[in-house]
PDB file of C-alpha atoms in Angstrom:
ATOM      1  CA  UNK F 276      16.598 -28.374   4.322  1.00 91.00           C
ATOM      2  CA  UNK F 277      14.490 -27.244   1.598  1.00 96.00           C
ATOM      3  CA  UNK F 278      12.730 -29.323  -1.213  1.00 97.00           C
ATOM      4  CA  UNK F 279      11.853 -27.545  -4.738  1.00 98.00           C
ATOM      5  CA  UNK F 280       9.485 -28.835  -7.158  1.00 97.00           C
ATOM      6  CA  UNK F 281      10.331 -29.148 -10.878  1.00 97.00           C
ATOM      7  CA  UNK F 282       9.281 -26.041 -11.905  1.00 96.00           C
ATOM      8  CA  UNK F 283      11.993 -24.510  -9.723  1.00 98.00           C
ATOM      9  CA  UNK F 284      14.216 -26.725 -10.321  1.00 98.00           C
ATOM     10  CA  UNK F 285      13.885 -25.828 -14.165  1.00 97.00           C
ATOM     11  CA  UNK F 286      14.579 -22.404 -13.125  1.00 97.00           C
ATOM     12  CA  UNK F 287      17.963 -23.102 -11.901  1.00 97.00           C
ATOM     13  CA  UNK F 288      19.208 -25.865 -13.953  1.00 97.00           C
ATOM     14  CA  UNK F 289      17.680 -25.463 -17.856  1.00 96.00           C
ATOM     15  CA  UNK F 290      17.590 -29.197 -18.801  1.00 97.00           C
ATOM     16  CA  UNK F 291      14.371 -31.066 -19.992  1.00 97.00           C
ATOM     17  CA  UNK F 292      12.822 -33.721 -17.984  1.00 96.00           C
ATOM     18  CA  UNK F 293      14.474 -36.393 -19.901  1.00 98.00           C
ATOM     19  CA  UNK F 294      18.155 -35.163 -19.470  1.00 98.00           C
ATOM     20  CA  UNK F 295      17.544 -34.581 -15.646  1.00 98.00           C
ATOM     21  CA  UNK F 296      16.793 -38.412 -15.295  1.00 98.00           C
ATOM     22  CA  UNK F 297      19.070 -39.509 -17.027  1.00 98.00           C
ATOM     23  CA  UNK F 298      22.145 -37.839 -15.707  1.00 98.00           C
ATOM     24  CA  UNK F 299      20.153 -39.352 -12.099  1.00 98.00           C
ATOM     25  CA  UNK F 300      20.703 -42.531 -13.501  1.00 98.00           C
ATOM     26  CA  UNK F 301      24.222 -41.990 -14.429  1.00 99.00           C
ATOM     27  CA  UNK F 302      24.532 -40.523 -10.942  1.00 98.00           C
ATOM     28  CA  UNK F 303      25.783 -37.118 -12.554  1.00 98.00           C
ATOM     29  CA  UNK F 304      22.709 -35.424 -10.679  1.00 99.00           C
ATOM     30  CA  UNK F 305      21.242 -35.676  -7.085  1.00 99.00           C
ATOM     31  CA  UNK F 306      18.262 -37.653  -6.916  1.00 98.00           C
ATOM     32  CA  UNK F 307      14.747 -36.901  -6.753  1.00 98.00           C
ATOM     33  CA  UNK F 308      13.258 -37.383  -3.592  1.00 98.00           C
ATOM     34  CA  UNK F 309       9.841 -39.257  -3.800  1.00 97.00           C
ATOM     35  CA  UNK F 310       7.565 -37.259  -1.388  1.00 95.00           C
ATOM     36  CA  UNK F 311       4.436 -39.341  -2.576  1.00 95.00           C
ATOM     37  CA  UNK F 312       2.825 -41.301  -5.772  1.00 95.00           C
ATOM     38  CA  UNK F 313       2.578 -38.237  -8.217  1.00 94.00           C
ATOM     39  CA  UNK F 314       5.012 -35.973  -6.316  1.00 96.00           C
ATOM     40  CA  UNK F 315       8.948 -35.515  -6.359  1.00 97.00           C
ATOM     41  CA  UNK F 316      11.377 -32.701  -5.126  1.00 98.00           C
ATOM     42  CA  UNK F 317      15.074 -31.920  -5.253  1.00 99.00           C
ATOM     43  CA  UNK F 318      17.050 -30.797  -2.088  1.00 98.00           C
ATOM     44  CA  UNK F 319      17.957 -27.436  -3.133  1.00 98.00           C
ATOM     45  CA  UNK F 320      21.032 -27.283  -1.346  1.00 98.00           C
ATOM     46  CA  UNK F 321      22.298 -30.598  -3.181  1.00 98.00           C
ATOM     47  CA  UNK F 322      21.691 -28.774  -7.020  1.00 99.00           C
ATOM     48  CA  UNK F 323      23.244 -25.712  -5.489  1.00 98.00           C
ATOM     49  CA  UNK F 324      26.344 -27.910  -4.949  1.00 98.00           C
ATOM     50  CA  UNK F 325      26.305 -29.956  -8.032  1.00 98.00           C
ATOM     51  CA  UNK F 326      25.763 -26.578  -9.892  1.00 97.00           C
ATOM     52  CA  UNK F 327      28.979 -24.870  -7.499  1.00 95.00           C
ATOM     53  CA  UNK F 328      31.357 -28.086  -8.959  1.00 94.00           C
ATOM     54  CA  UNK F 329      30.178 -27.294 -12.605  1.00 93.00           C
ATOM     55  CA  UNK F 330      31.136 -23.336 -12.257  1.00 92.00           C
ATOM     56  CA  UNK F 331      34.525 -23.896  -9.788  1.00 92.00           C
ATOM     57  CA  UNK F 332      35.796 -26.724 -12.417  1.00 90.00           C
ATOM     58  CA  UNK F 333      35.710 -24.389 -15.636  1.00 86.00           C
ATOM     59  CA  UNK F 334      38.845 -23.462 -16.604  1.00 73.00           C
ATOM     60  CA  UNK F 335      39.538 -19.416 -16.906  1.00 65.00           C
ATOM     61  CA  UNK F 336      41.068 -20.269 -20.123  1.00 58.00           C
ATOM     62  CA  UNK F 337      37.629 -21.400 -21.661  1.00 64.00           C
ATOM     63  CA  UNK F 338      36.172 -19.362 -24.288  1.00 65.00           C
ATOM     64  CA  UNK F 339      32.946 -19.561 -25.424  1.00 67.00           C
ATOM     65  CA  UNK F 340      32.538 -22.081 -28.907  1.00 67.00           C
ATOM     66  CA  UNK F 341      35.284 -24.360 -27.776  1.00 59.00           C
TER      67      UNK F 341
END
């Protein structure tokens, strides 16, 4: 198991702070792990999966602009 920071995390998912806690709160996003008092990760394996169900549930009939 692996933990990444937030400036990896931006590297694989390009949201803003904001947007990544709120789709946490909306449980649309694995949660932050709390590794101390100023320090959070993400299990990379758990974005790697939430990012896998975003690509396998586009349709091949999607175009880009609709």
């Amino acid at each position: 198991m692996r933990c990444i920071s937030w400036r990896e995390l931006k590297t694989i998912v390009p949201y803003s702070r904001q947007h990544i806690g709120r789709l946490e709160k909306a449980n649309l996003f694995p949660k932050r792990v709390r590794l101390g008092q100023c320090r959070v990760c993400w299990i990379v394996d758990e974005v790697r999966a939430w990012l896998q169900e975003r690509i396998d549930s586009r349709s091949l009939t999607d175009t880009p602009g609709d």
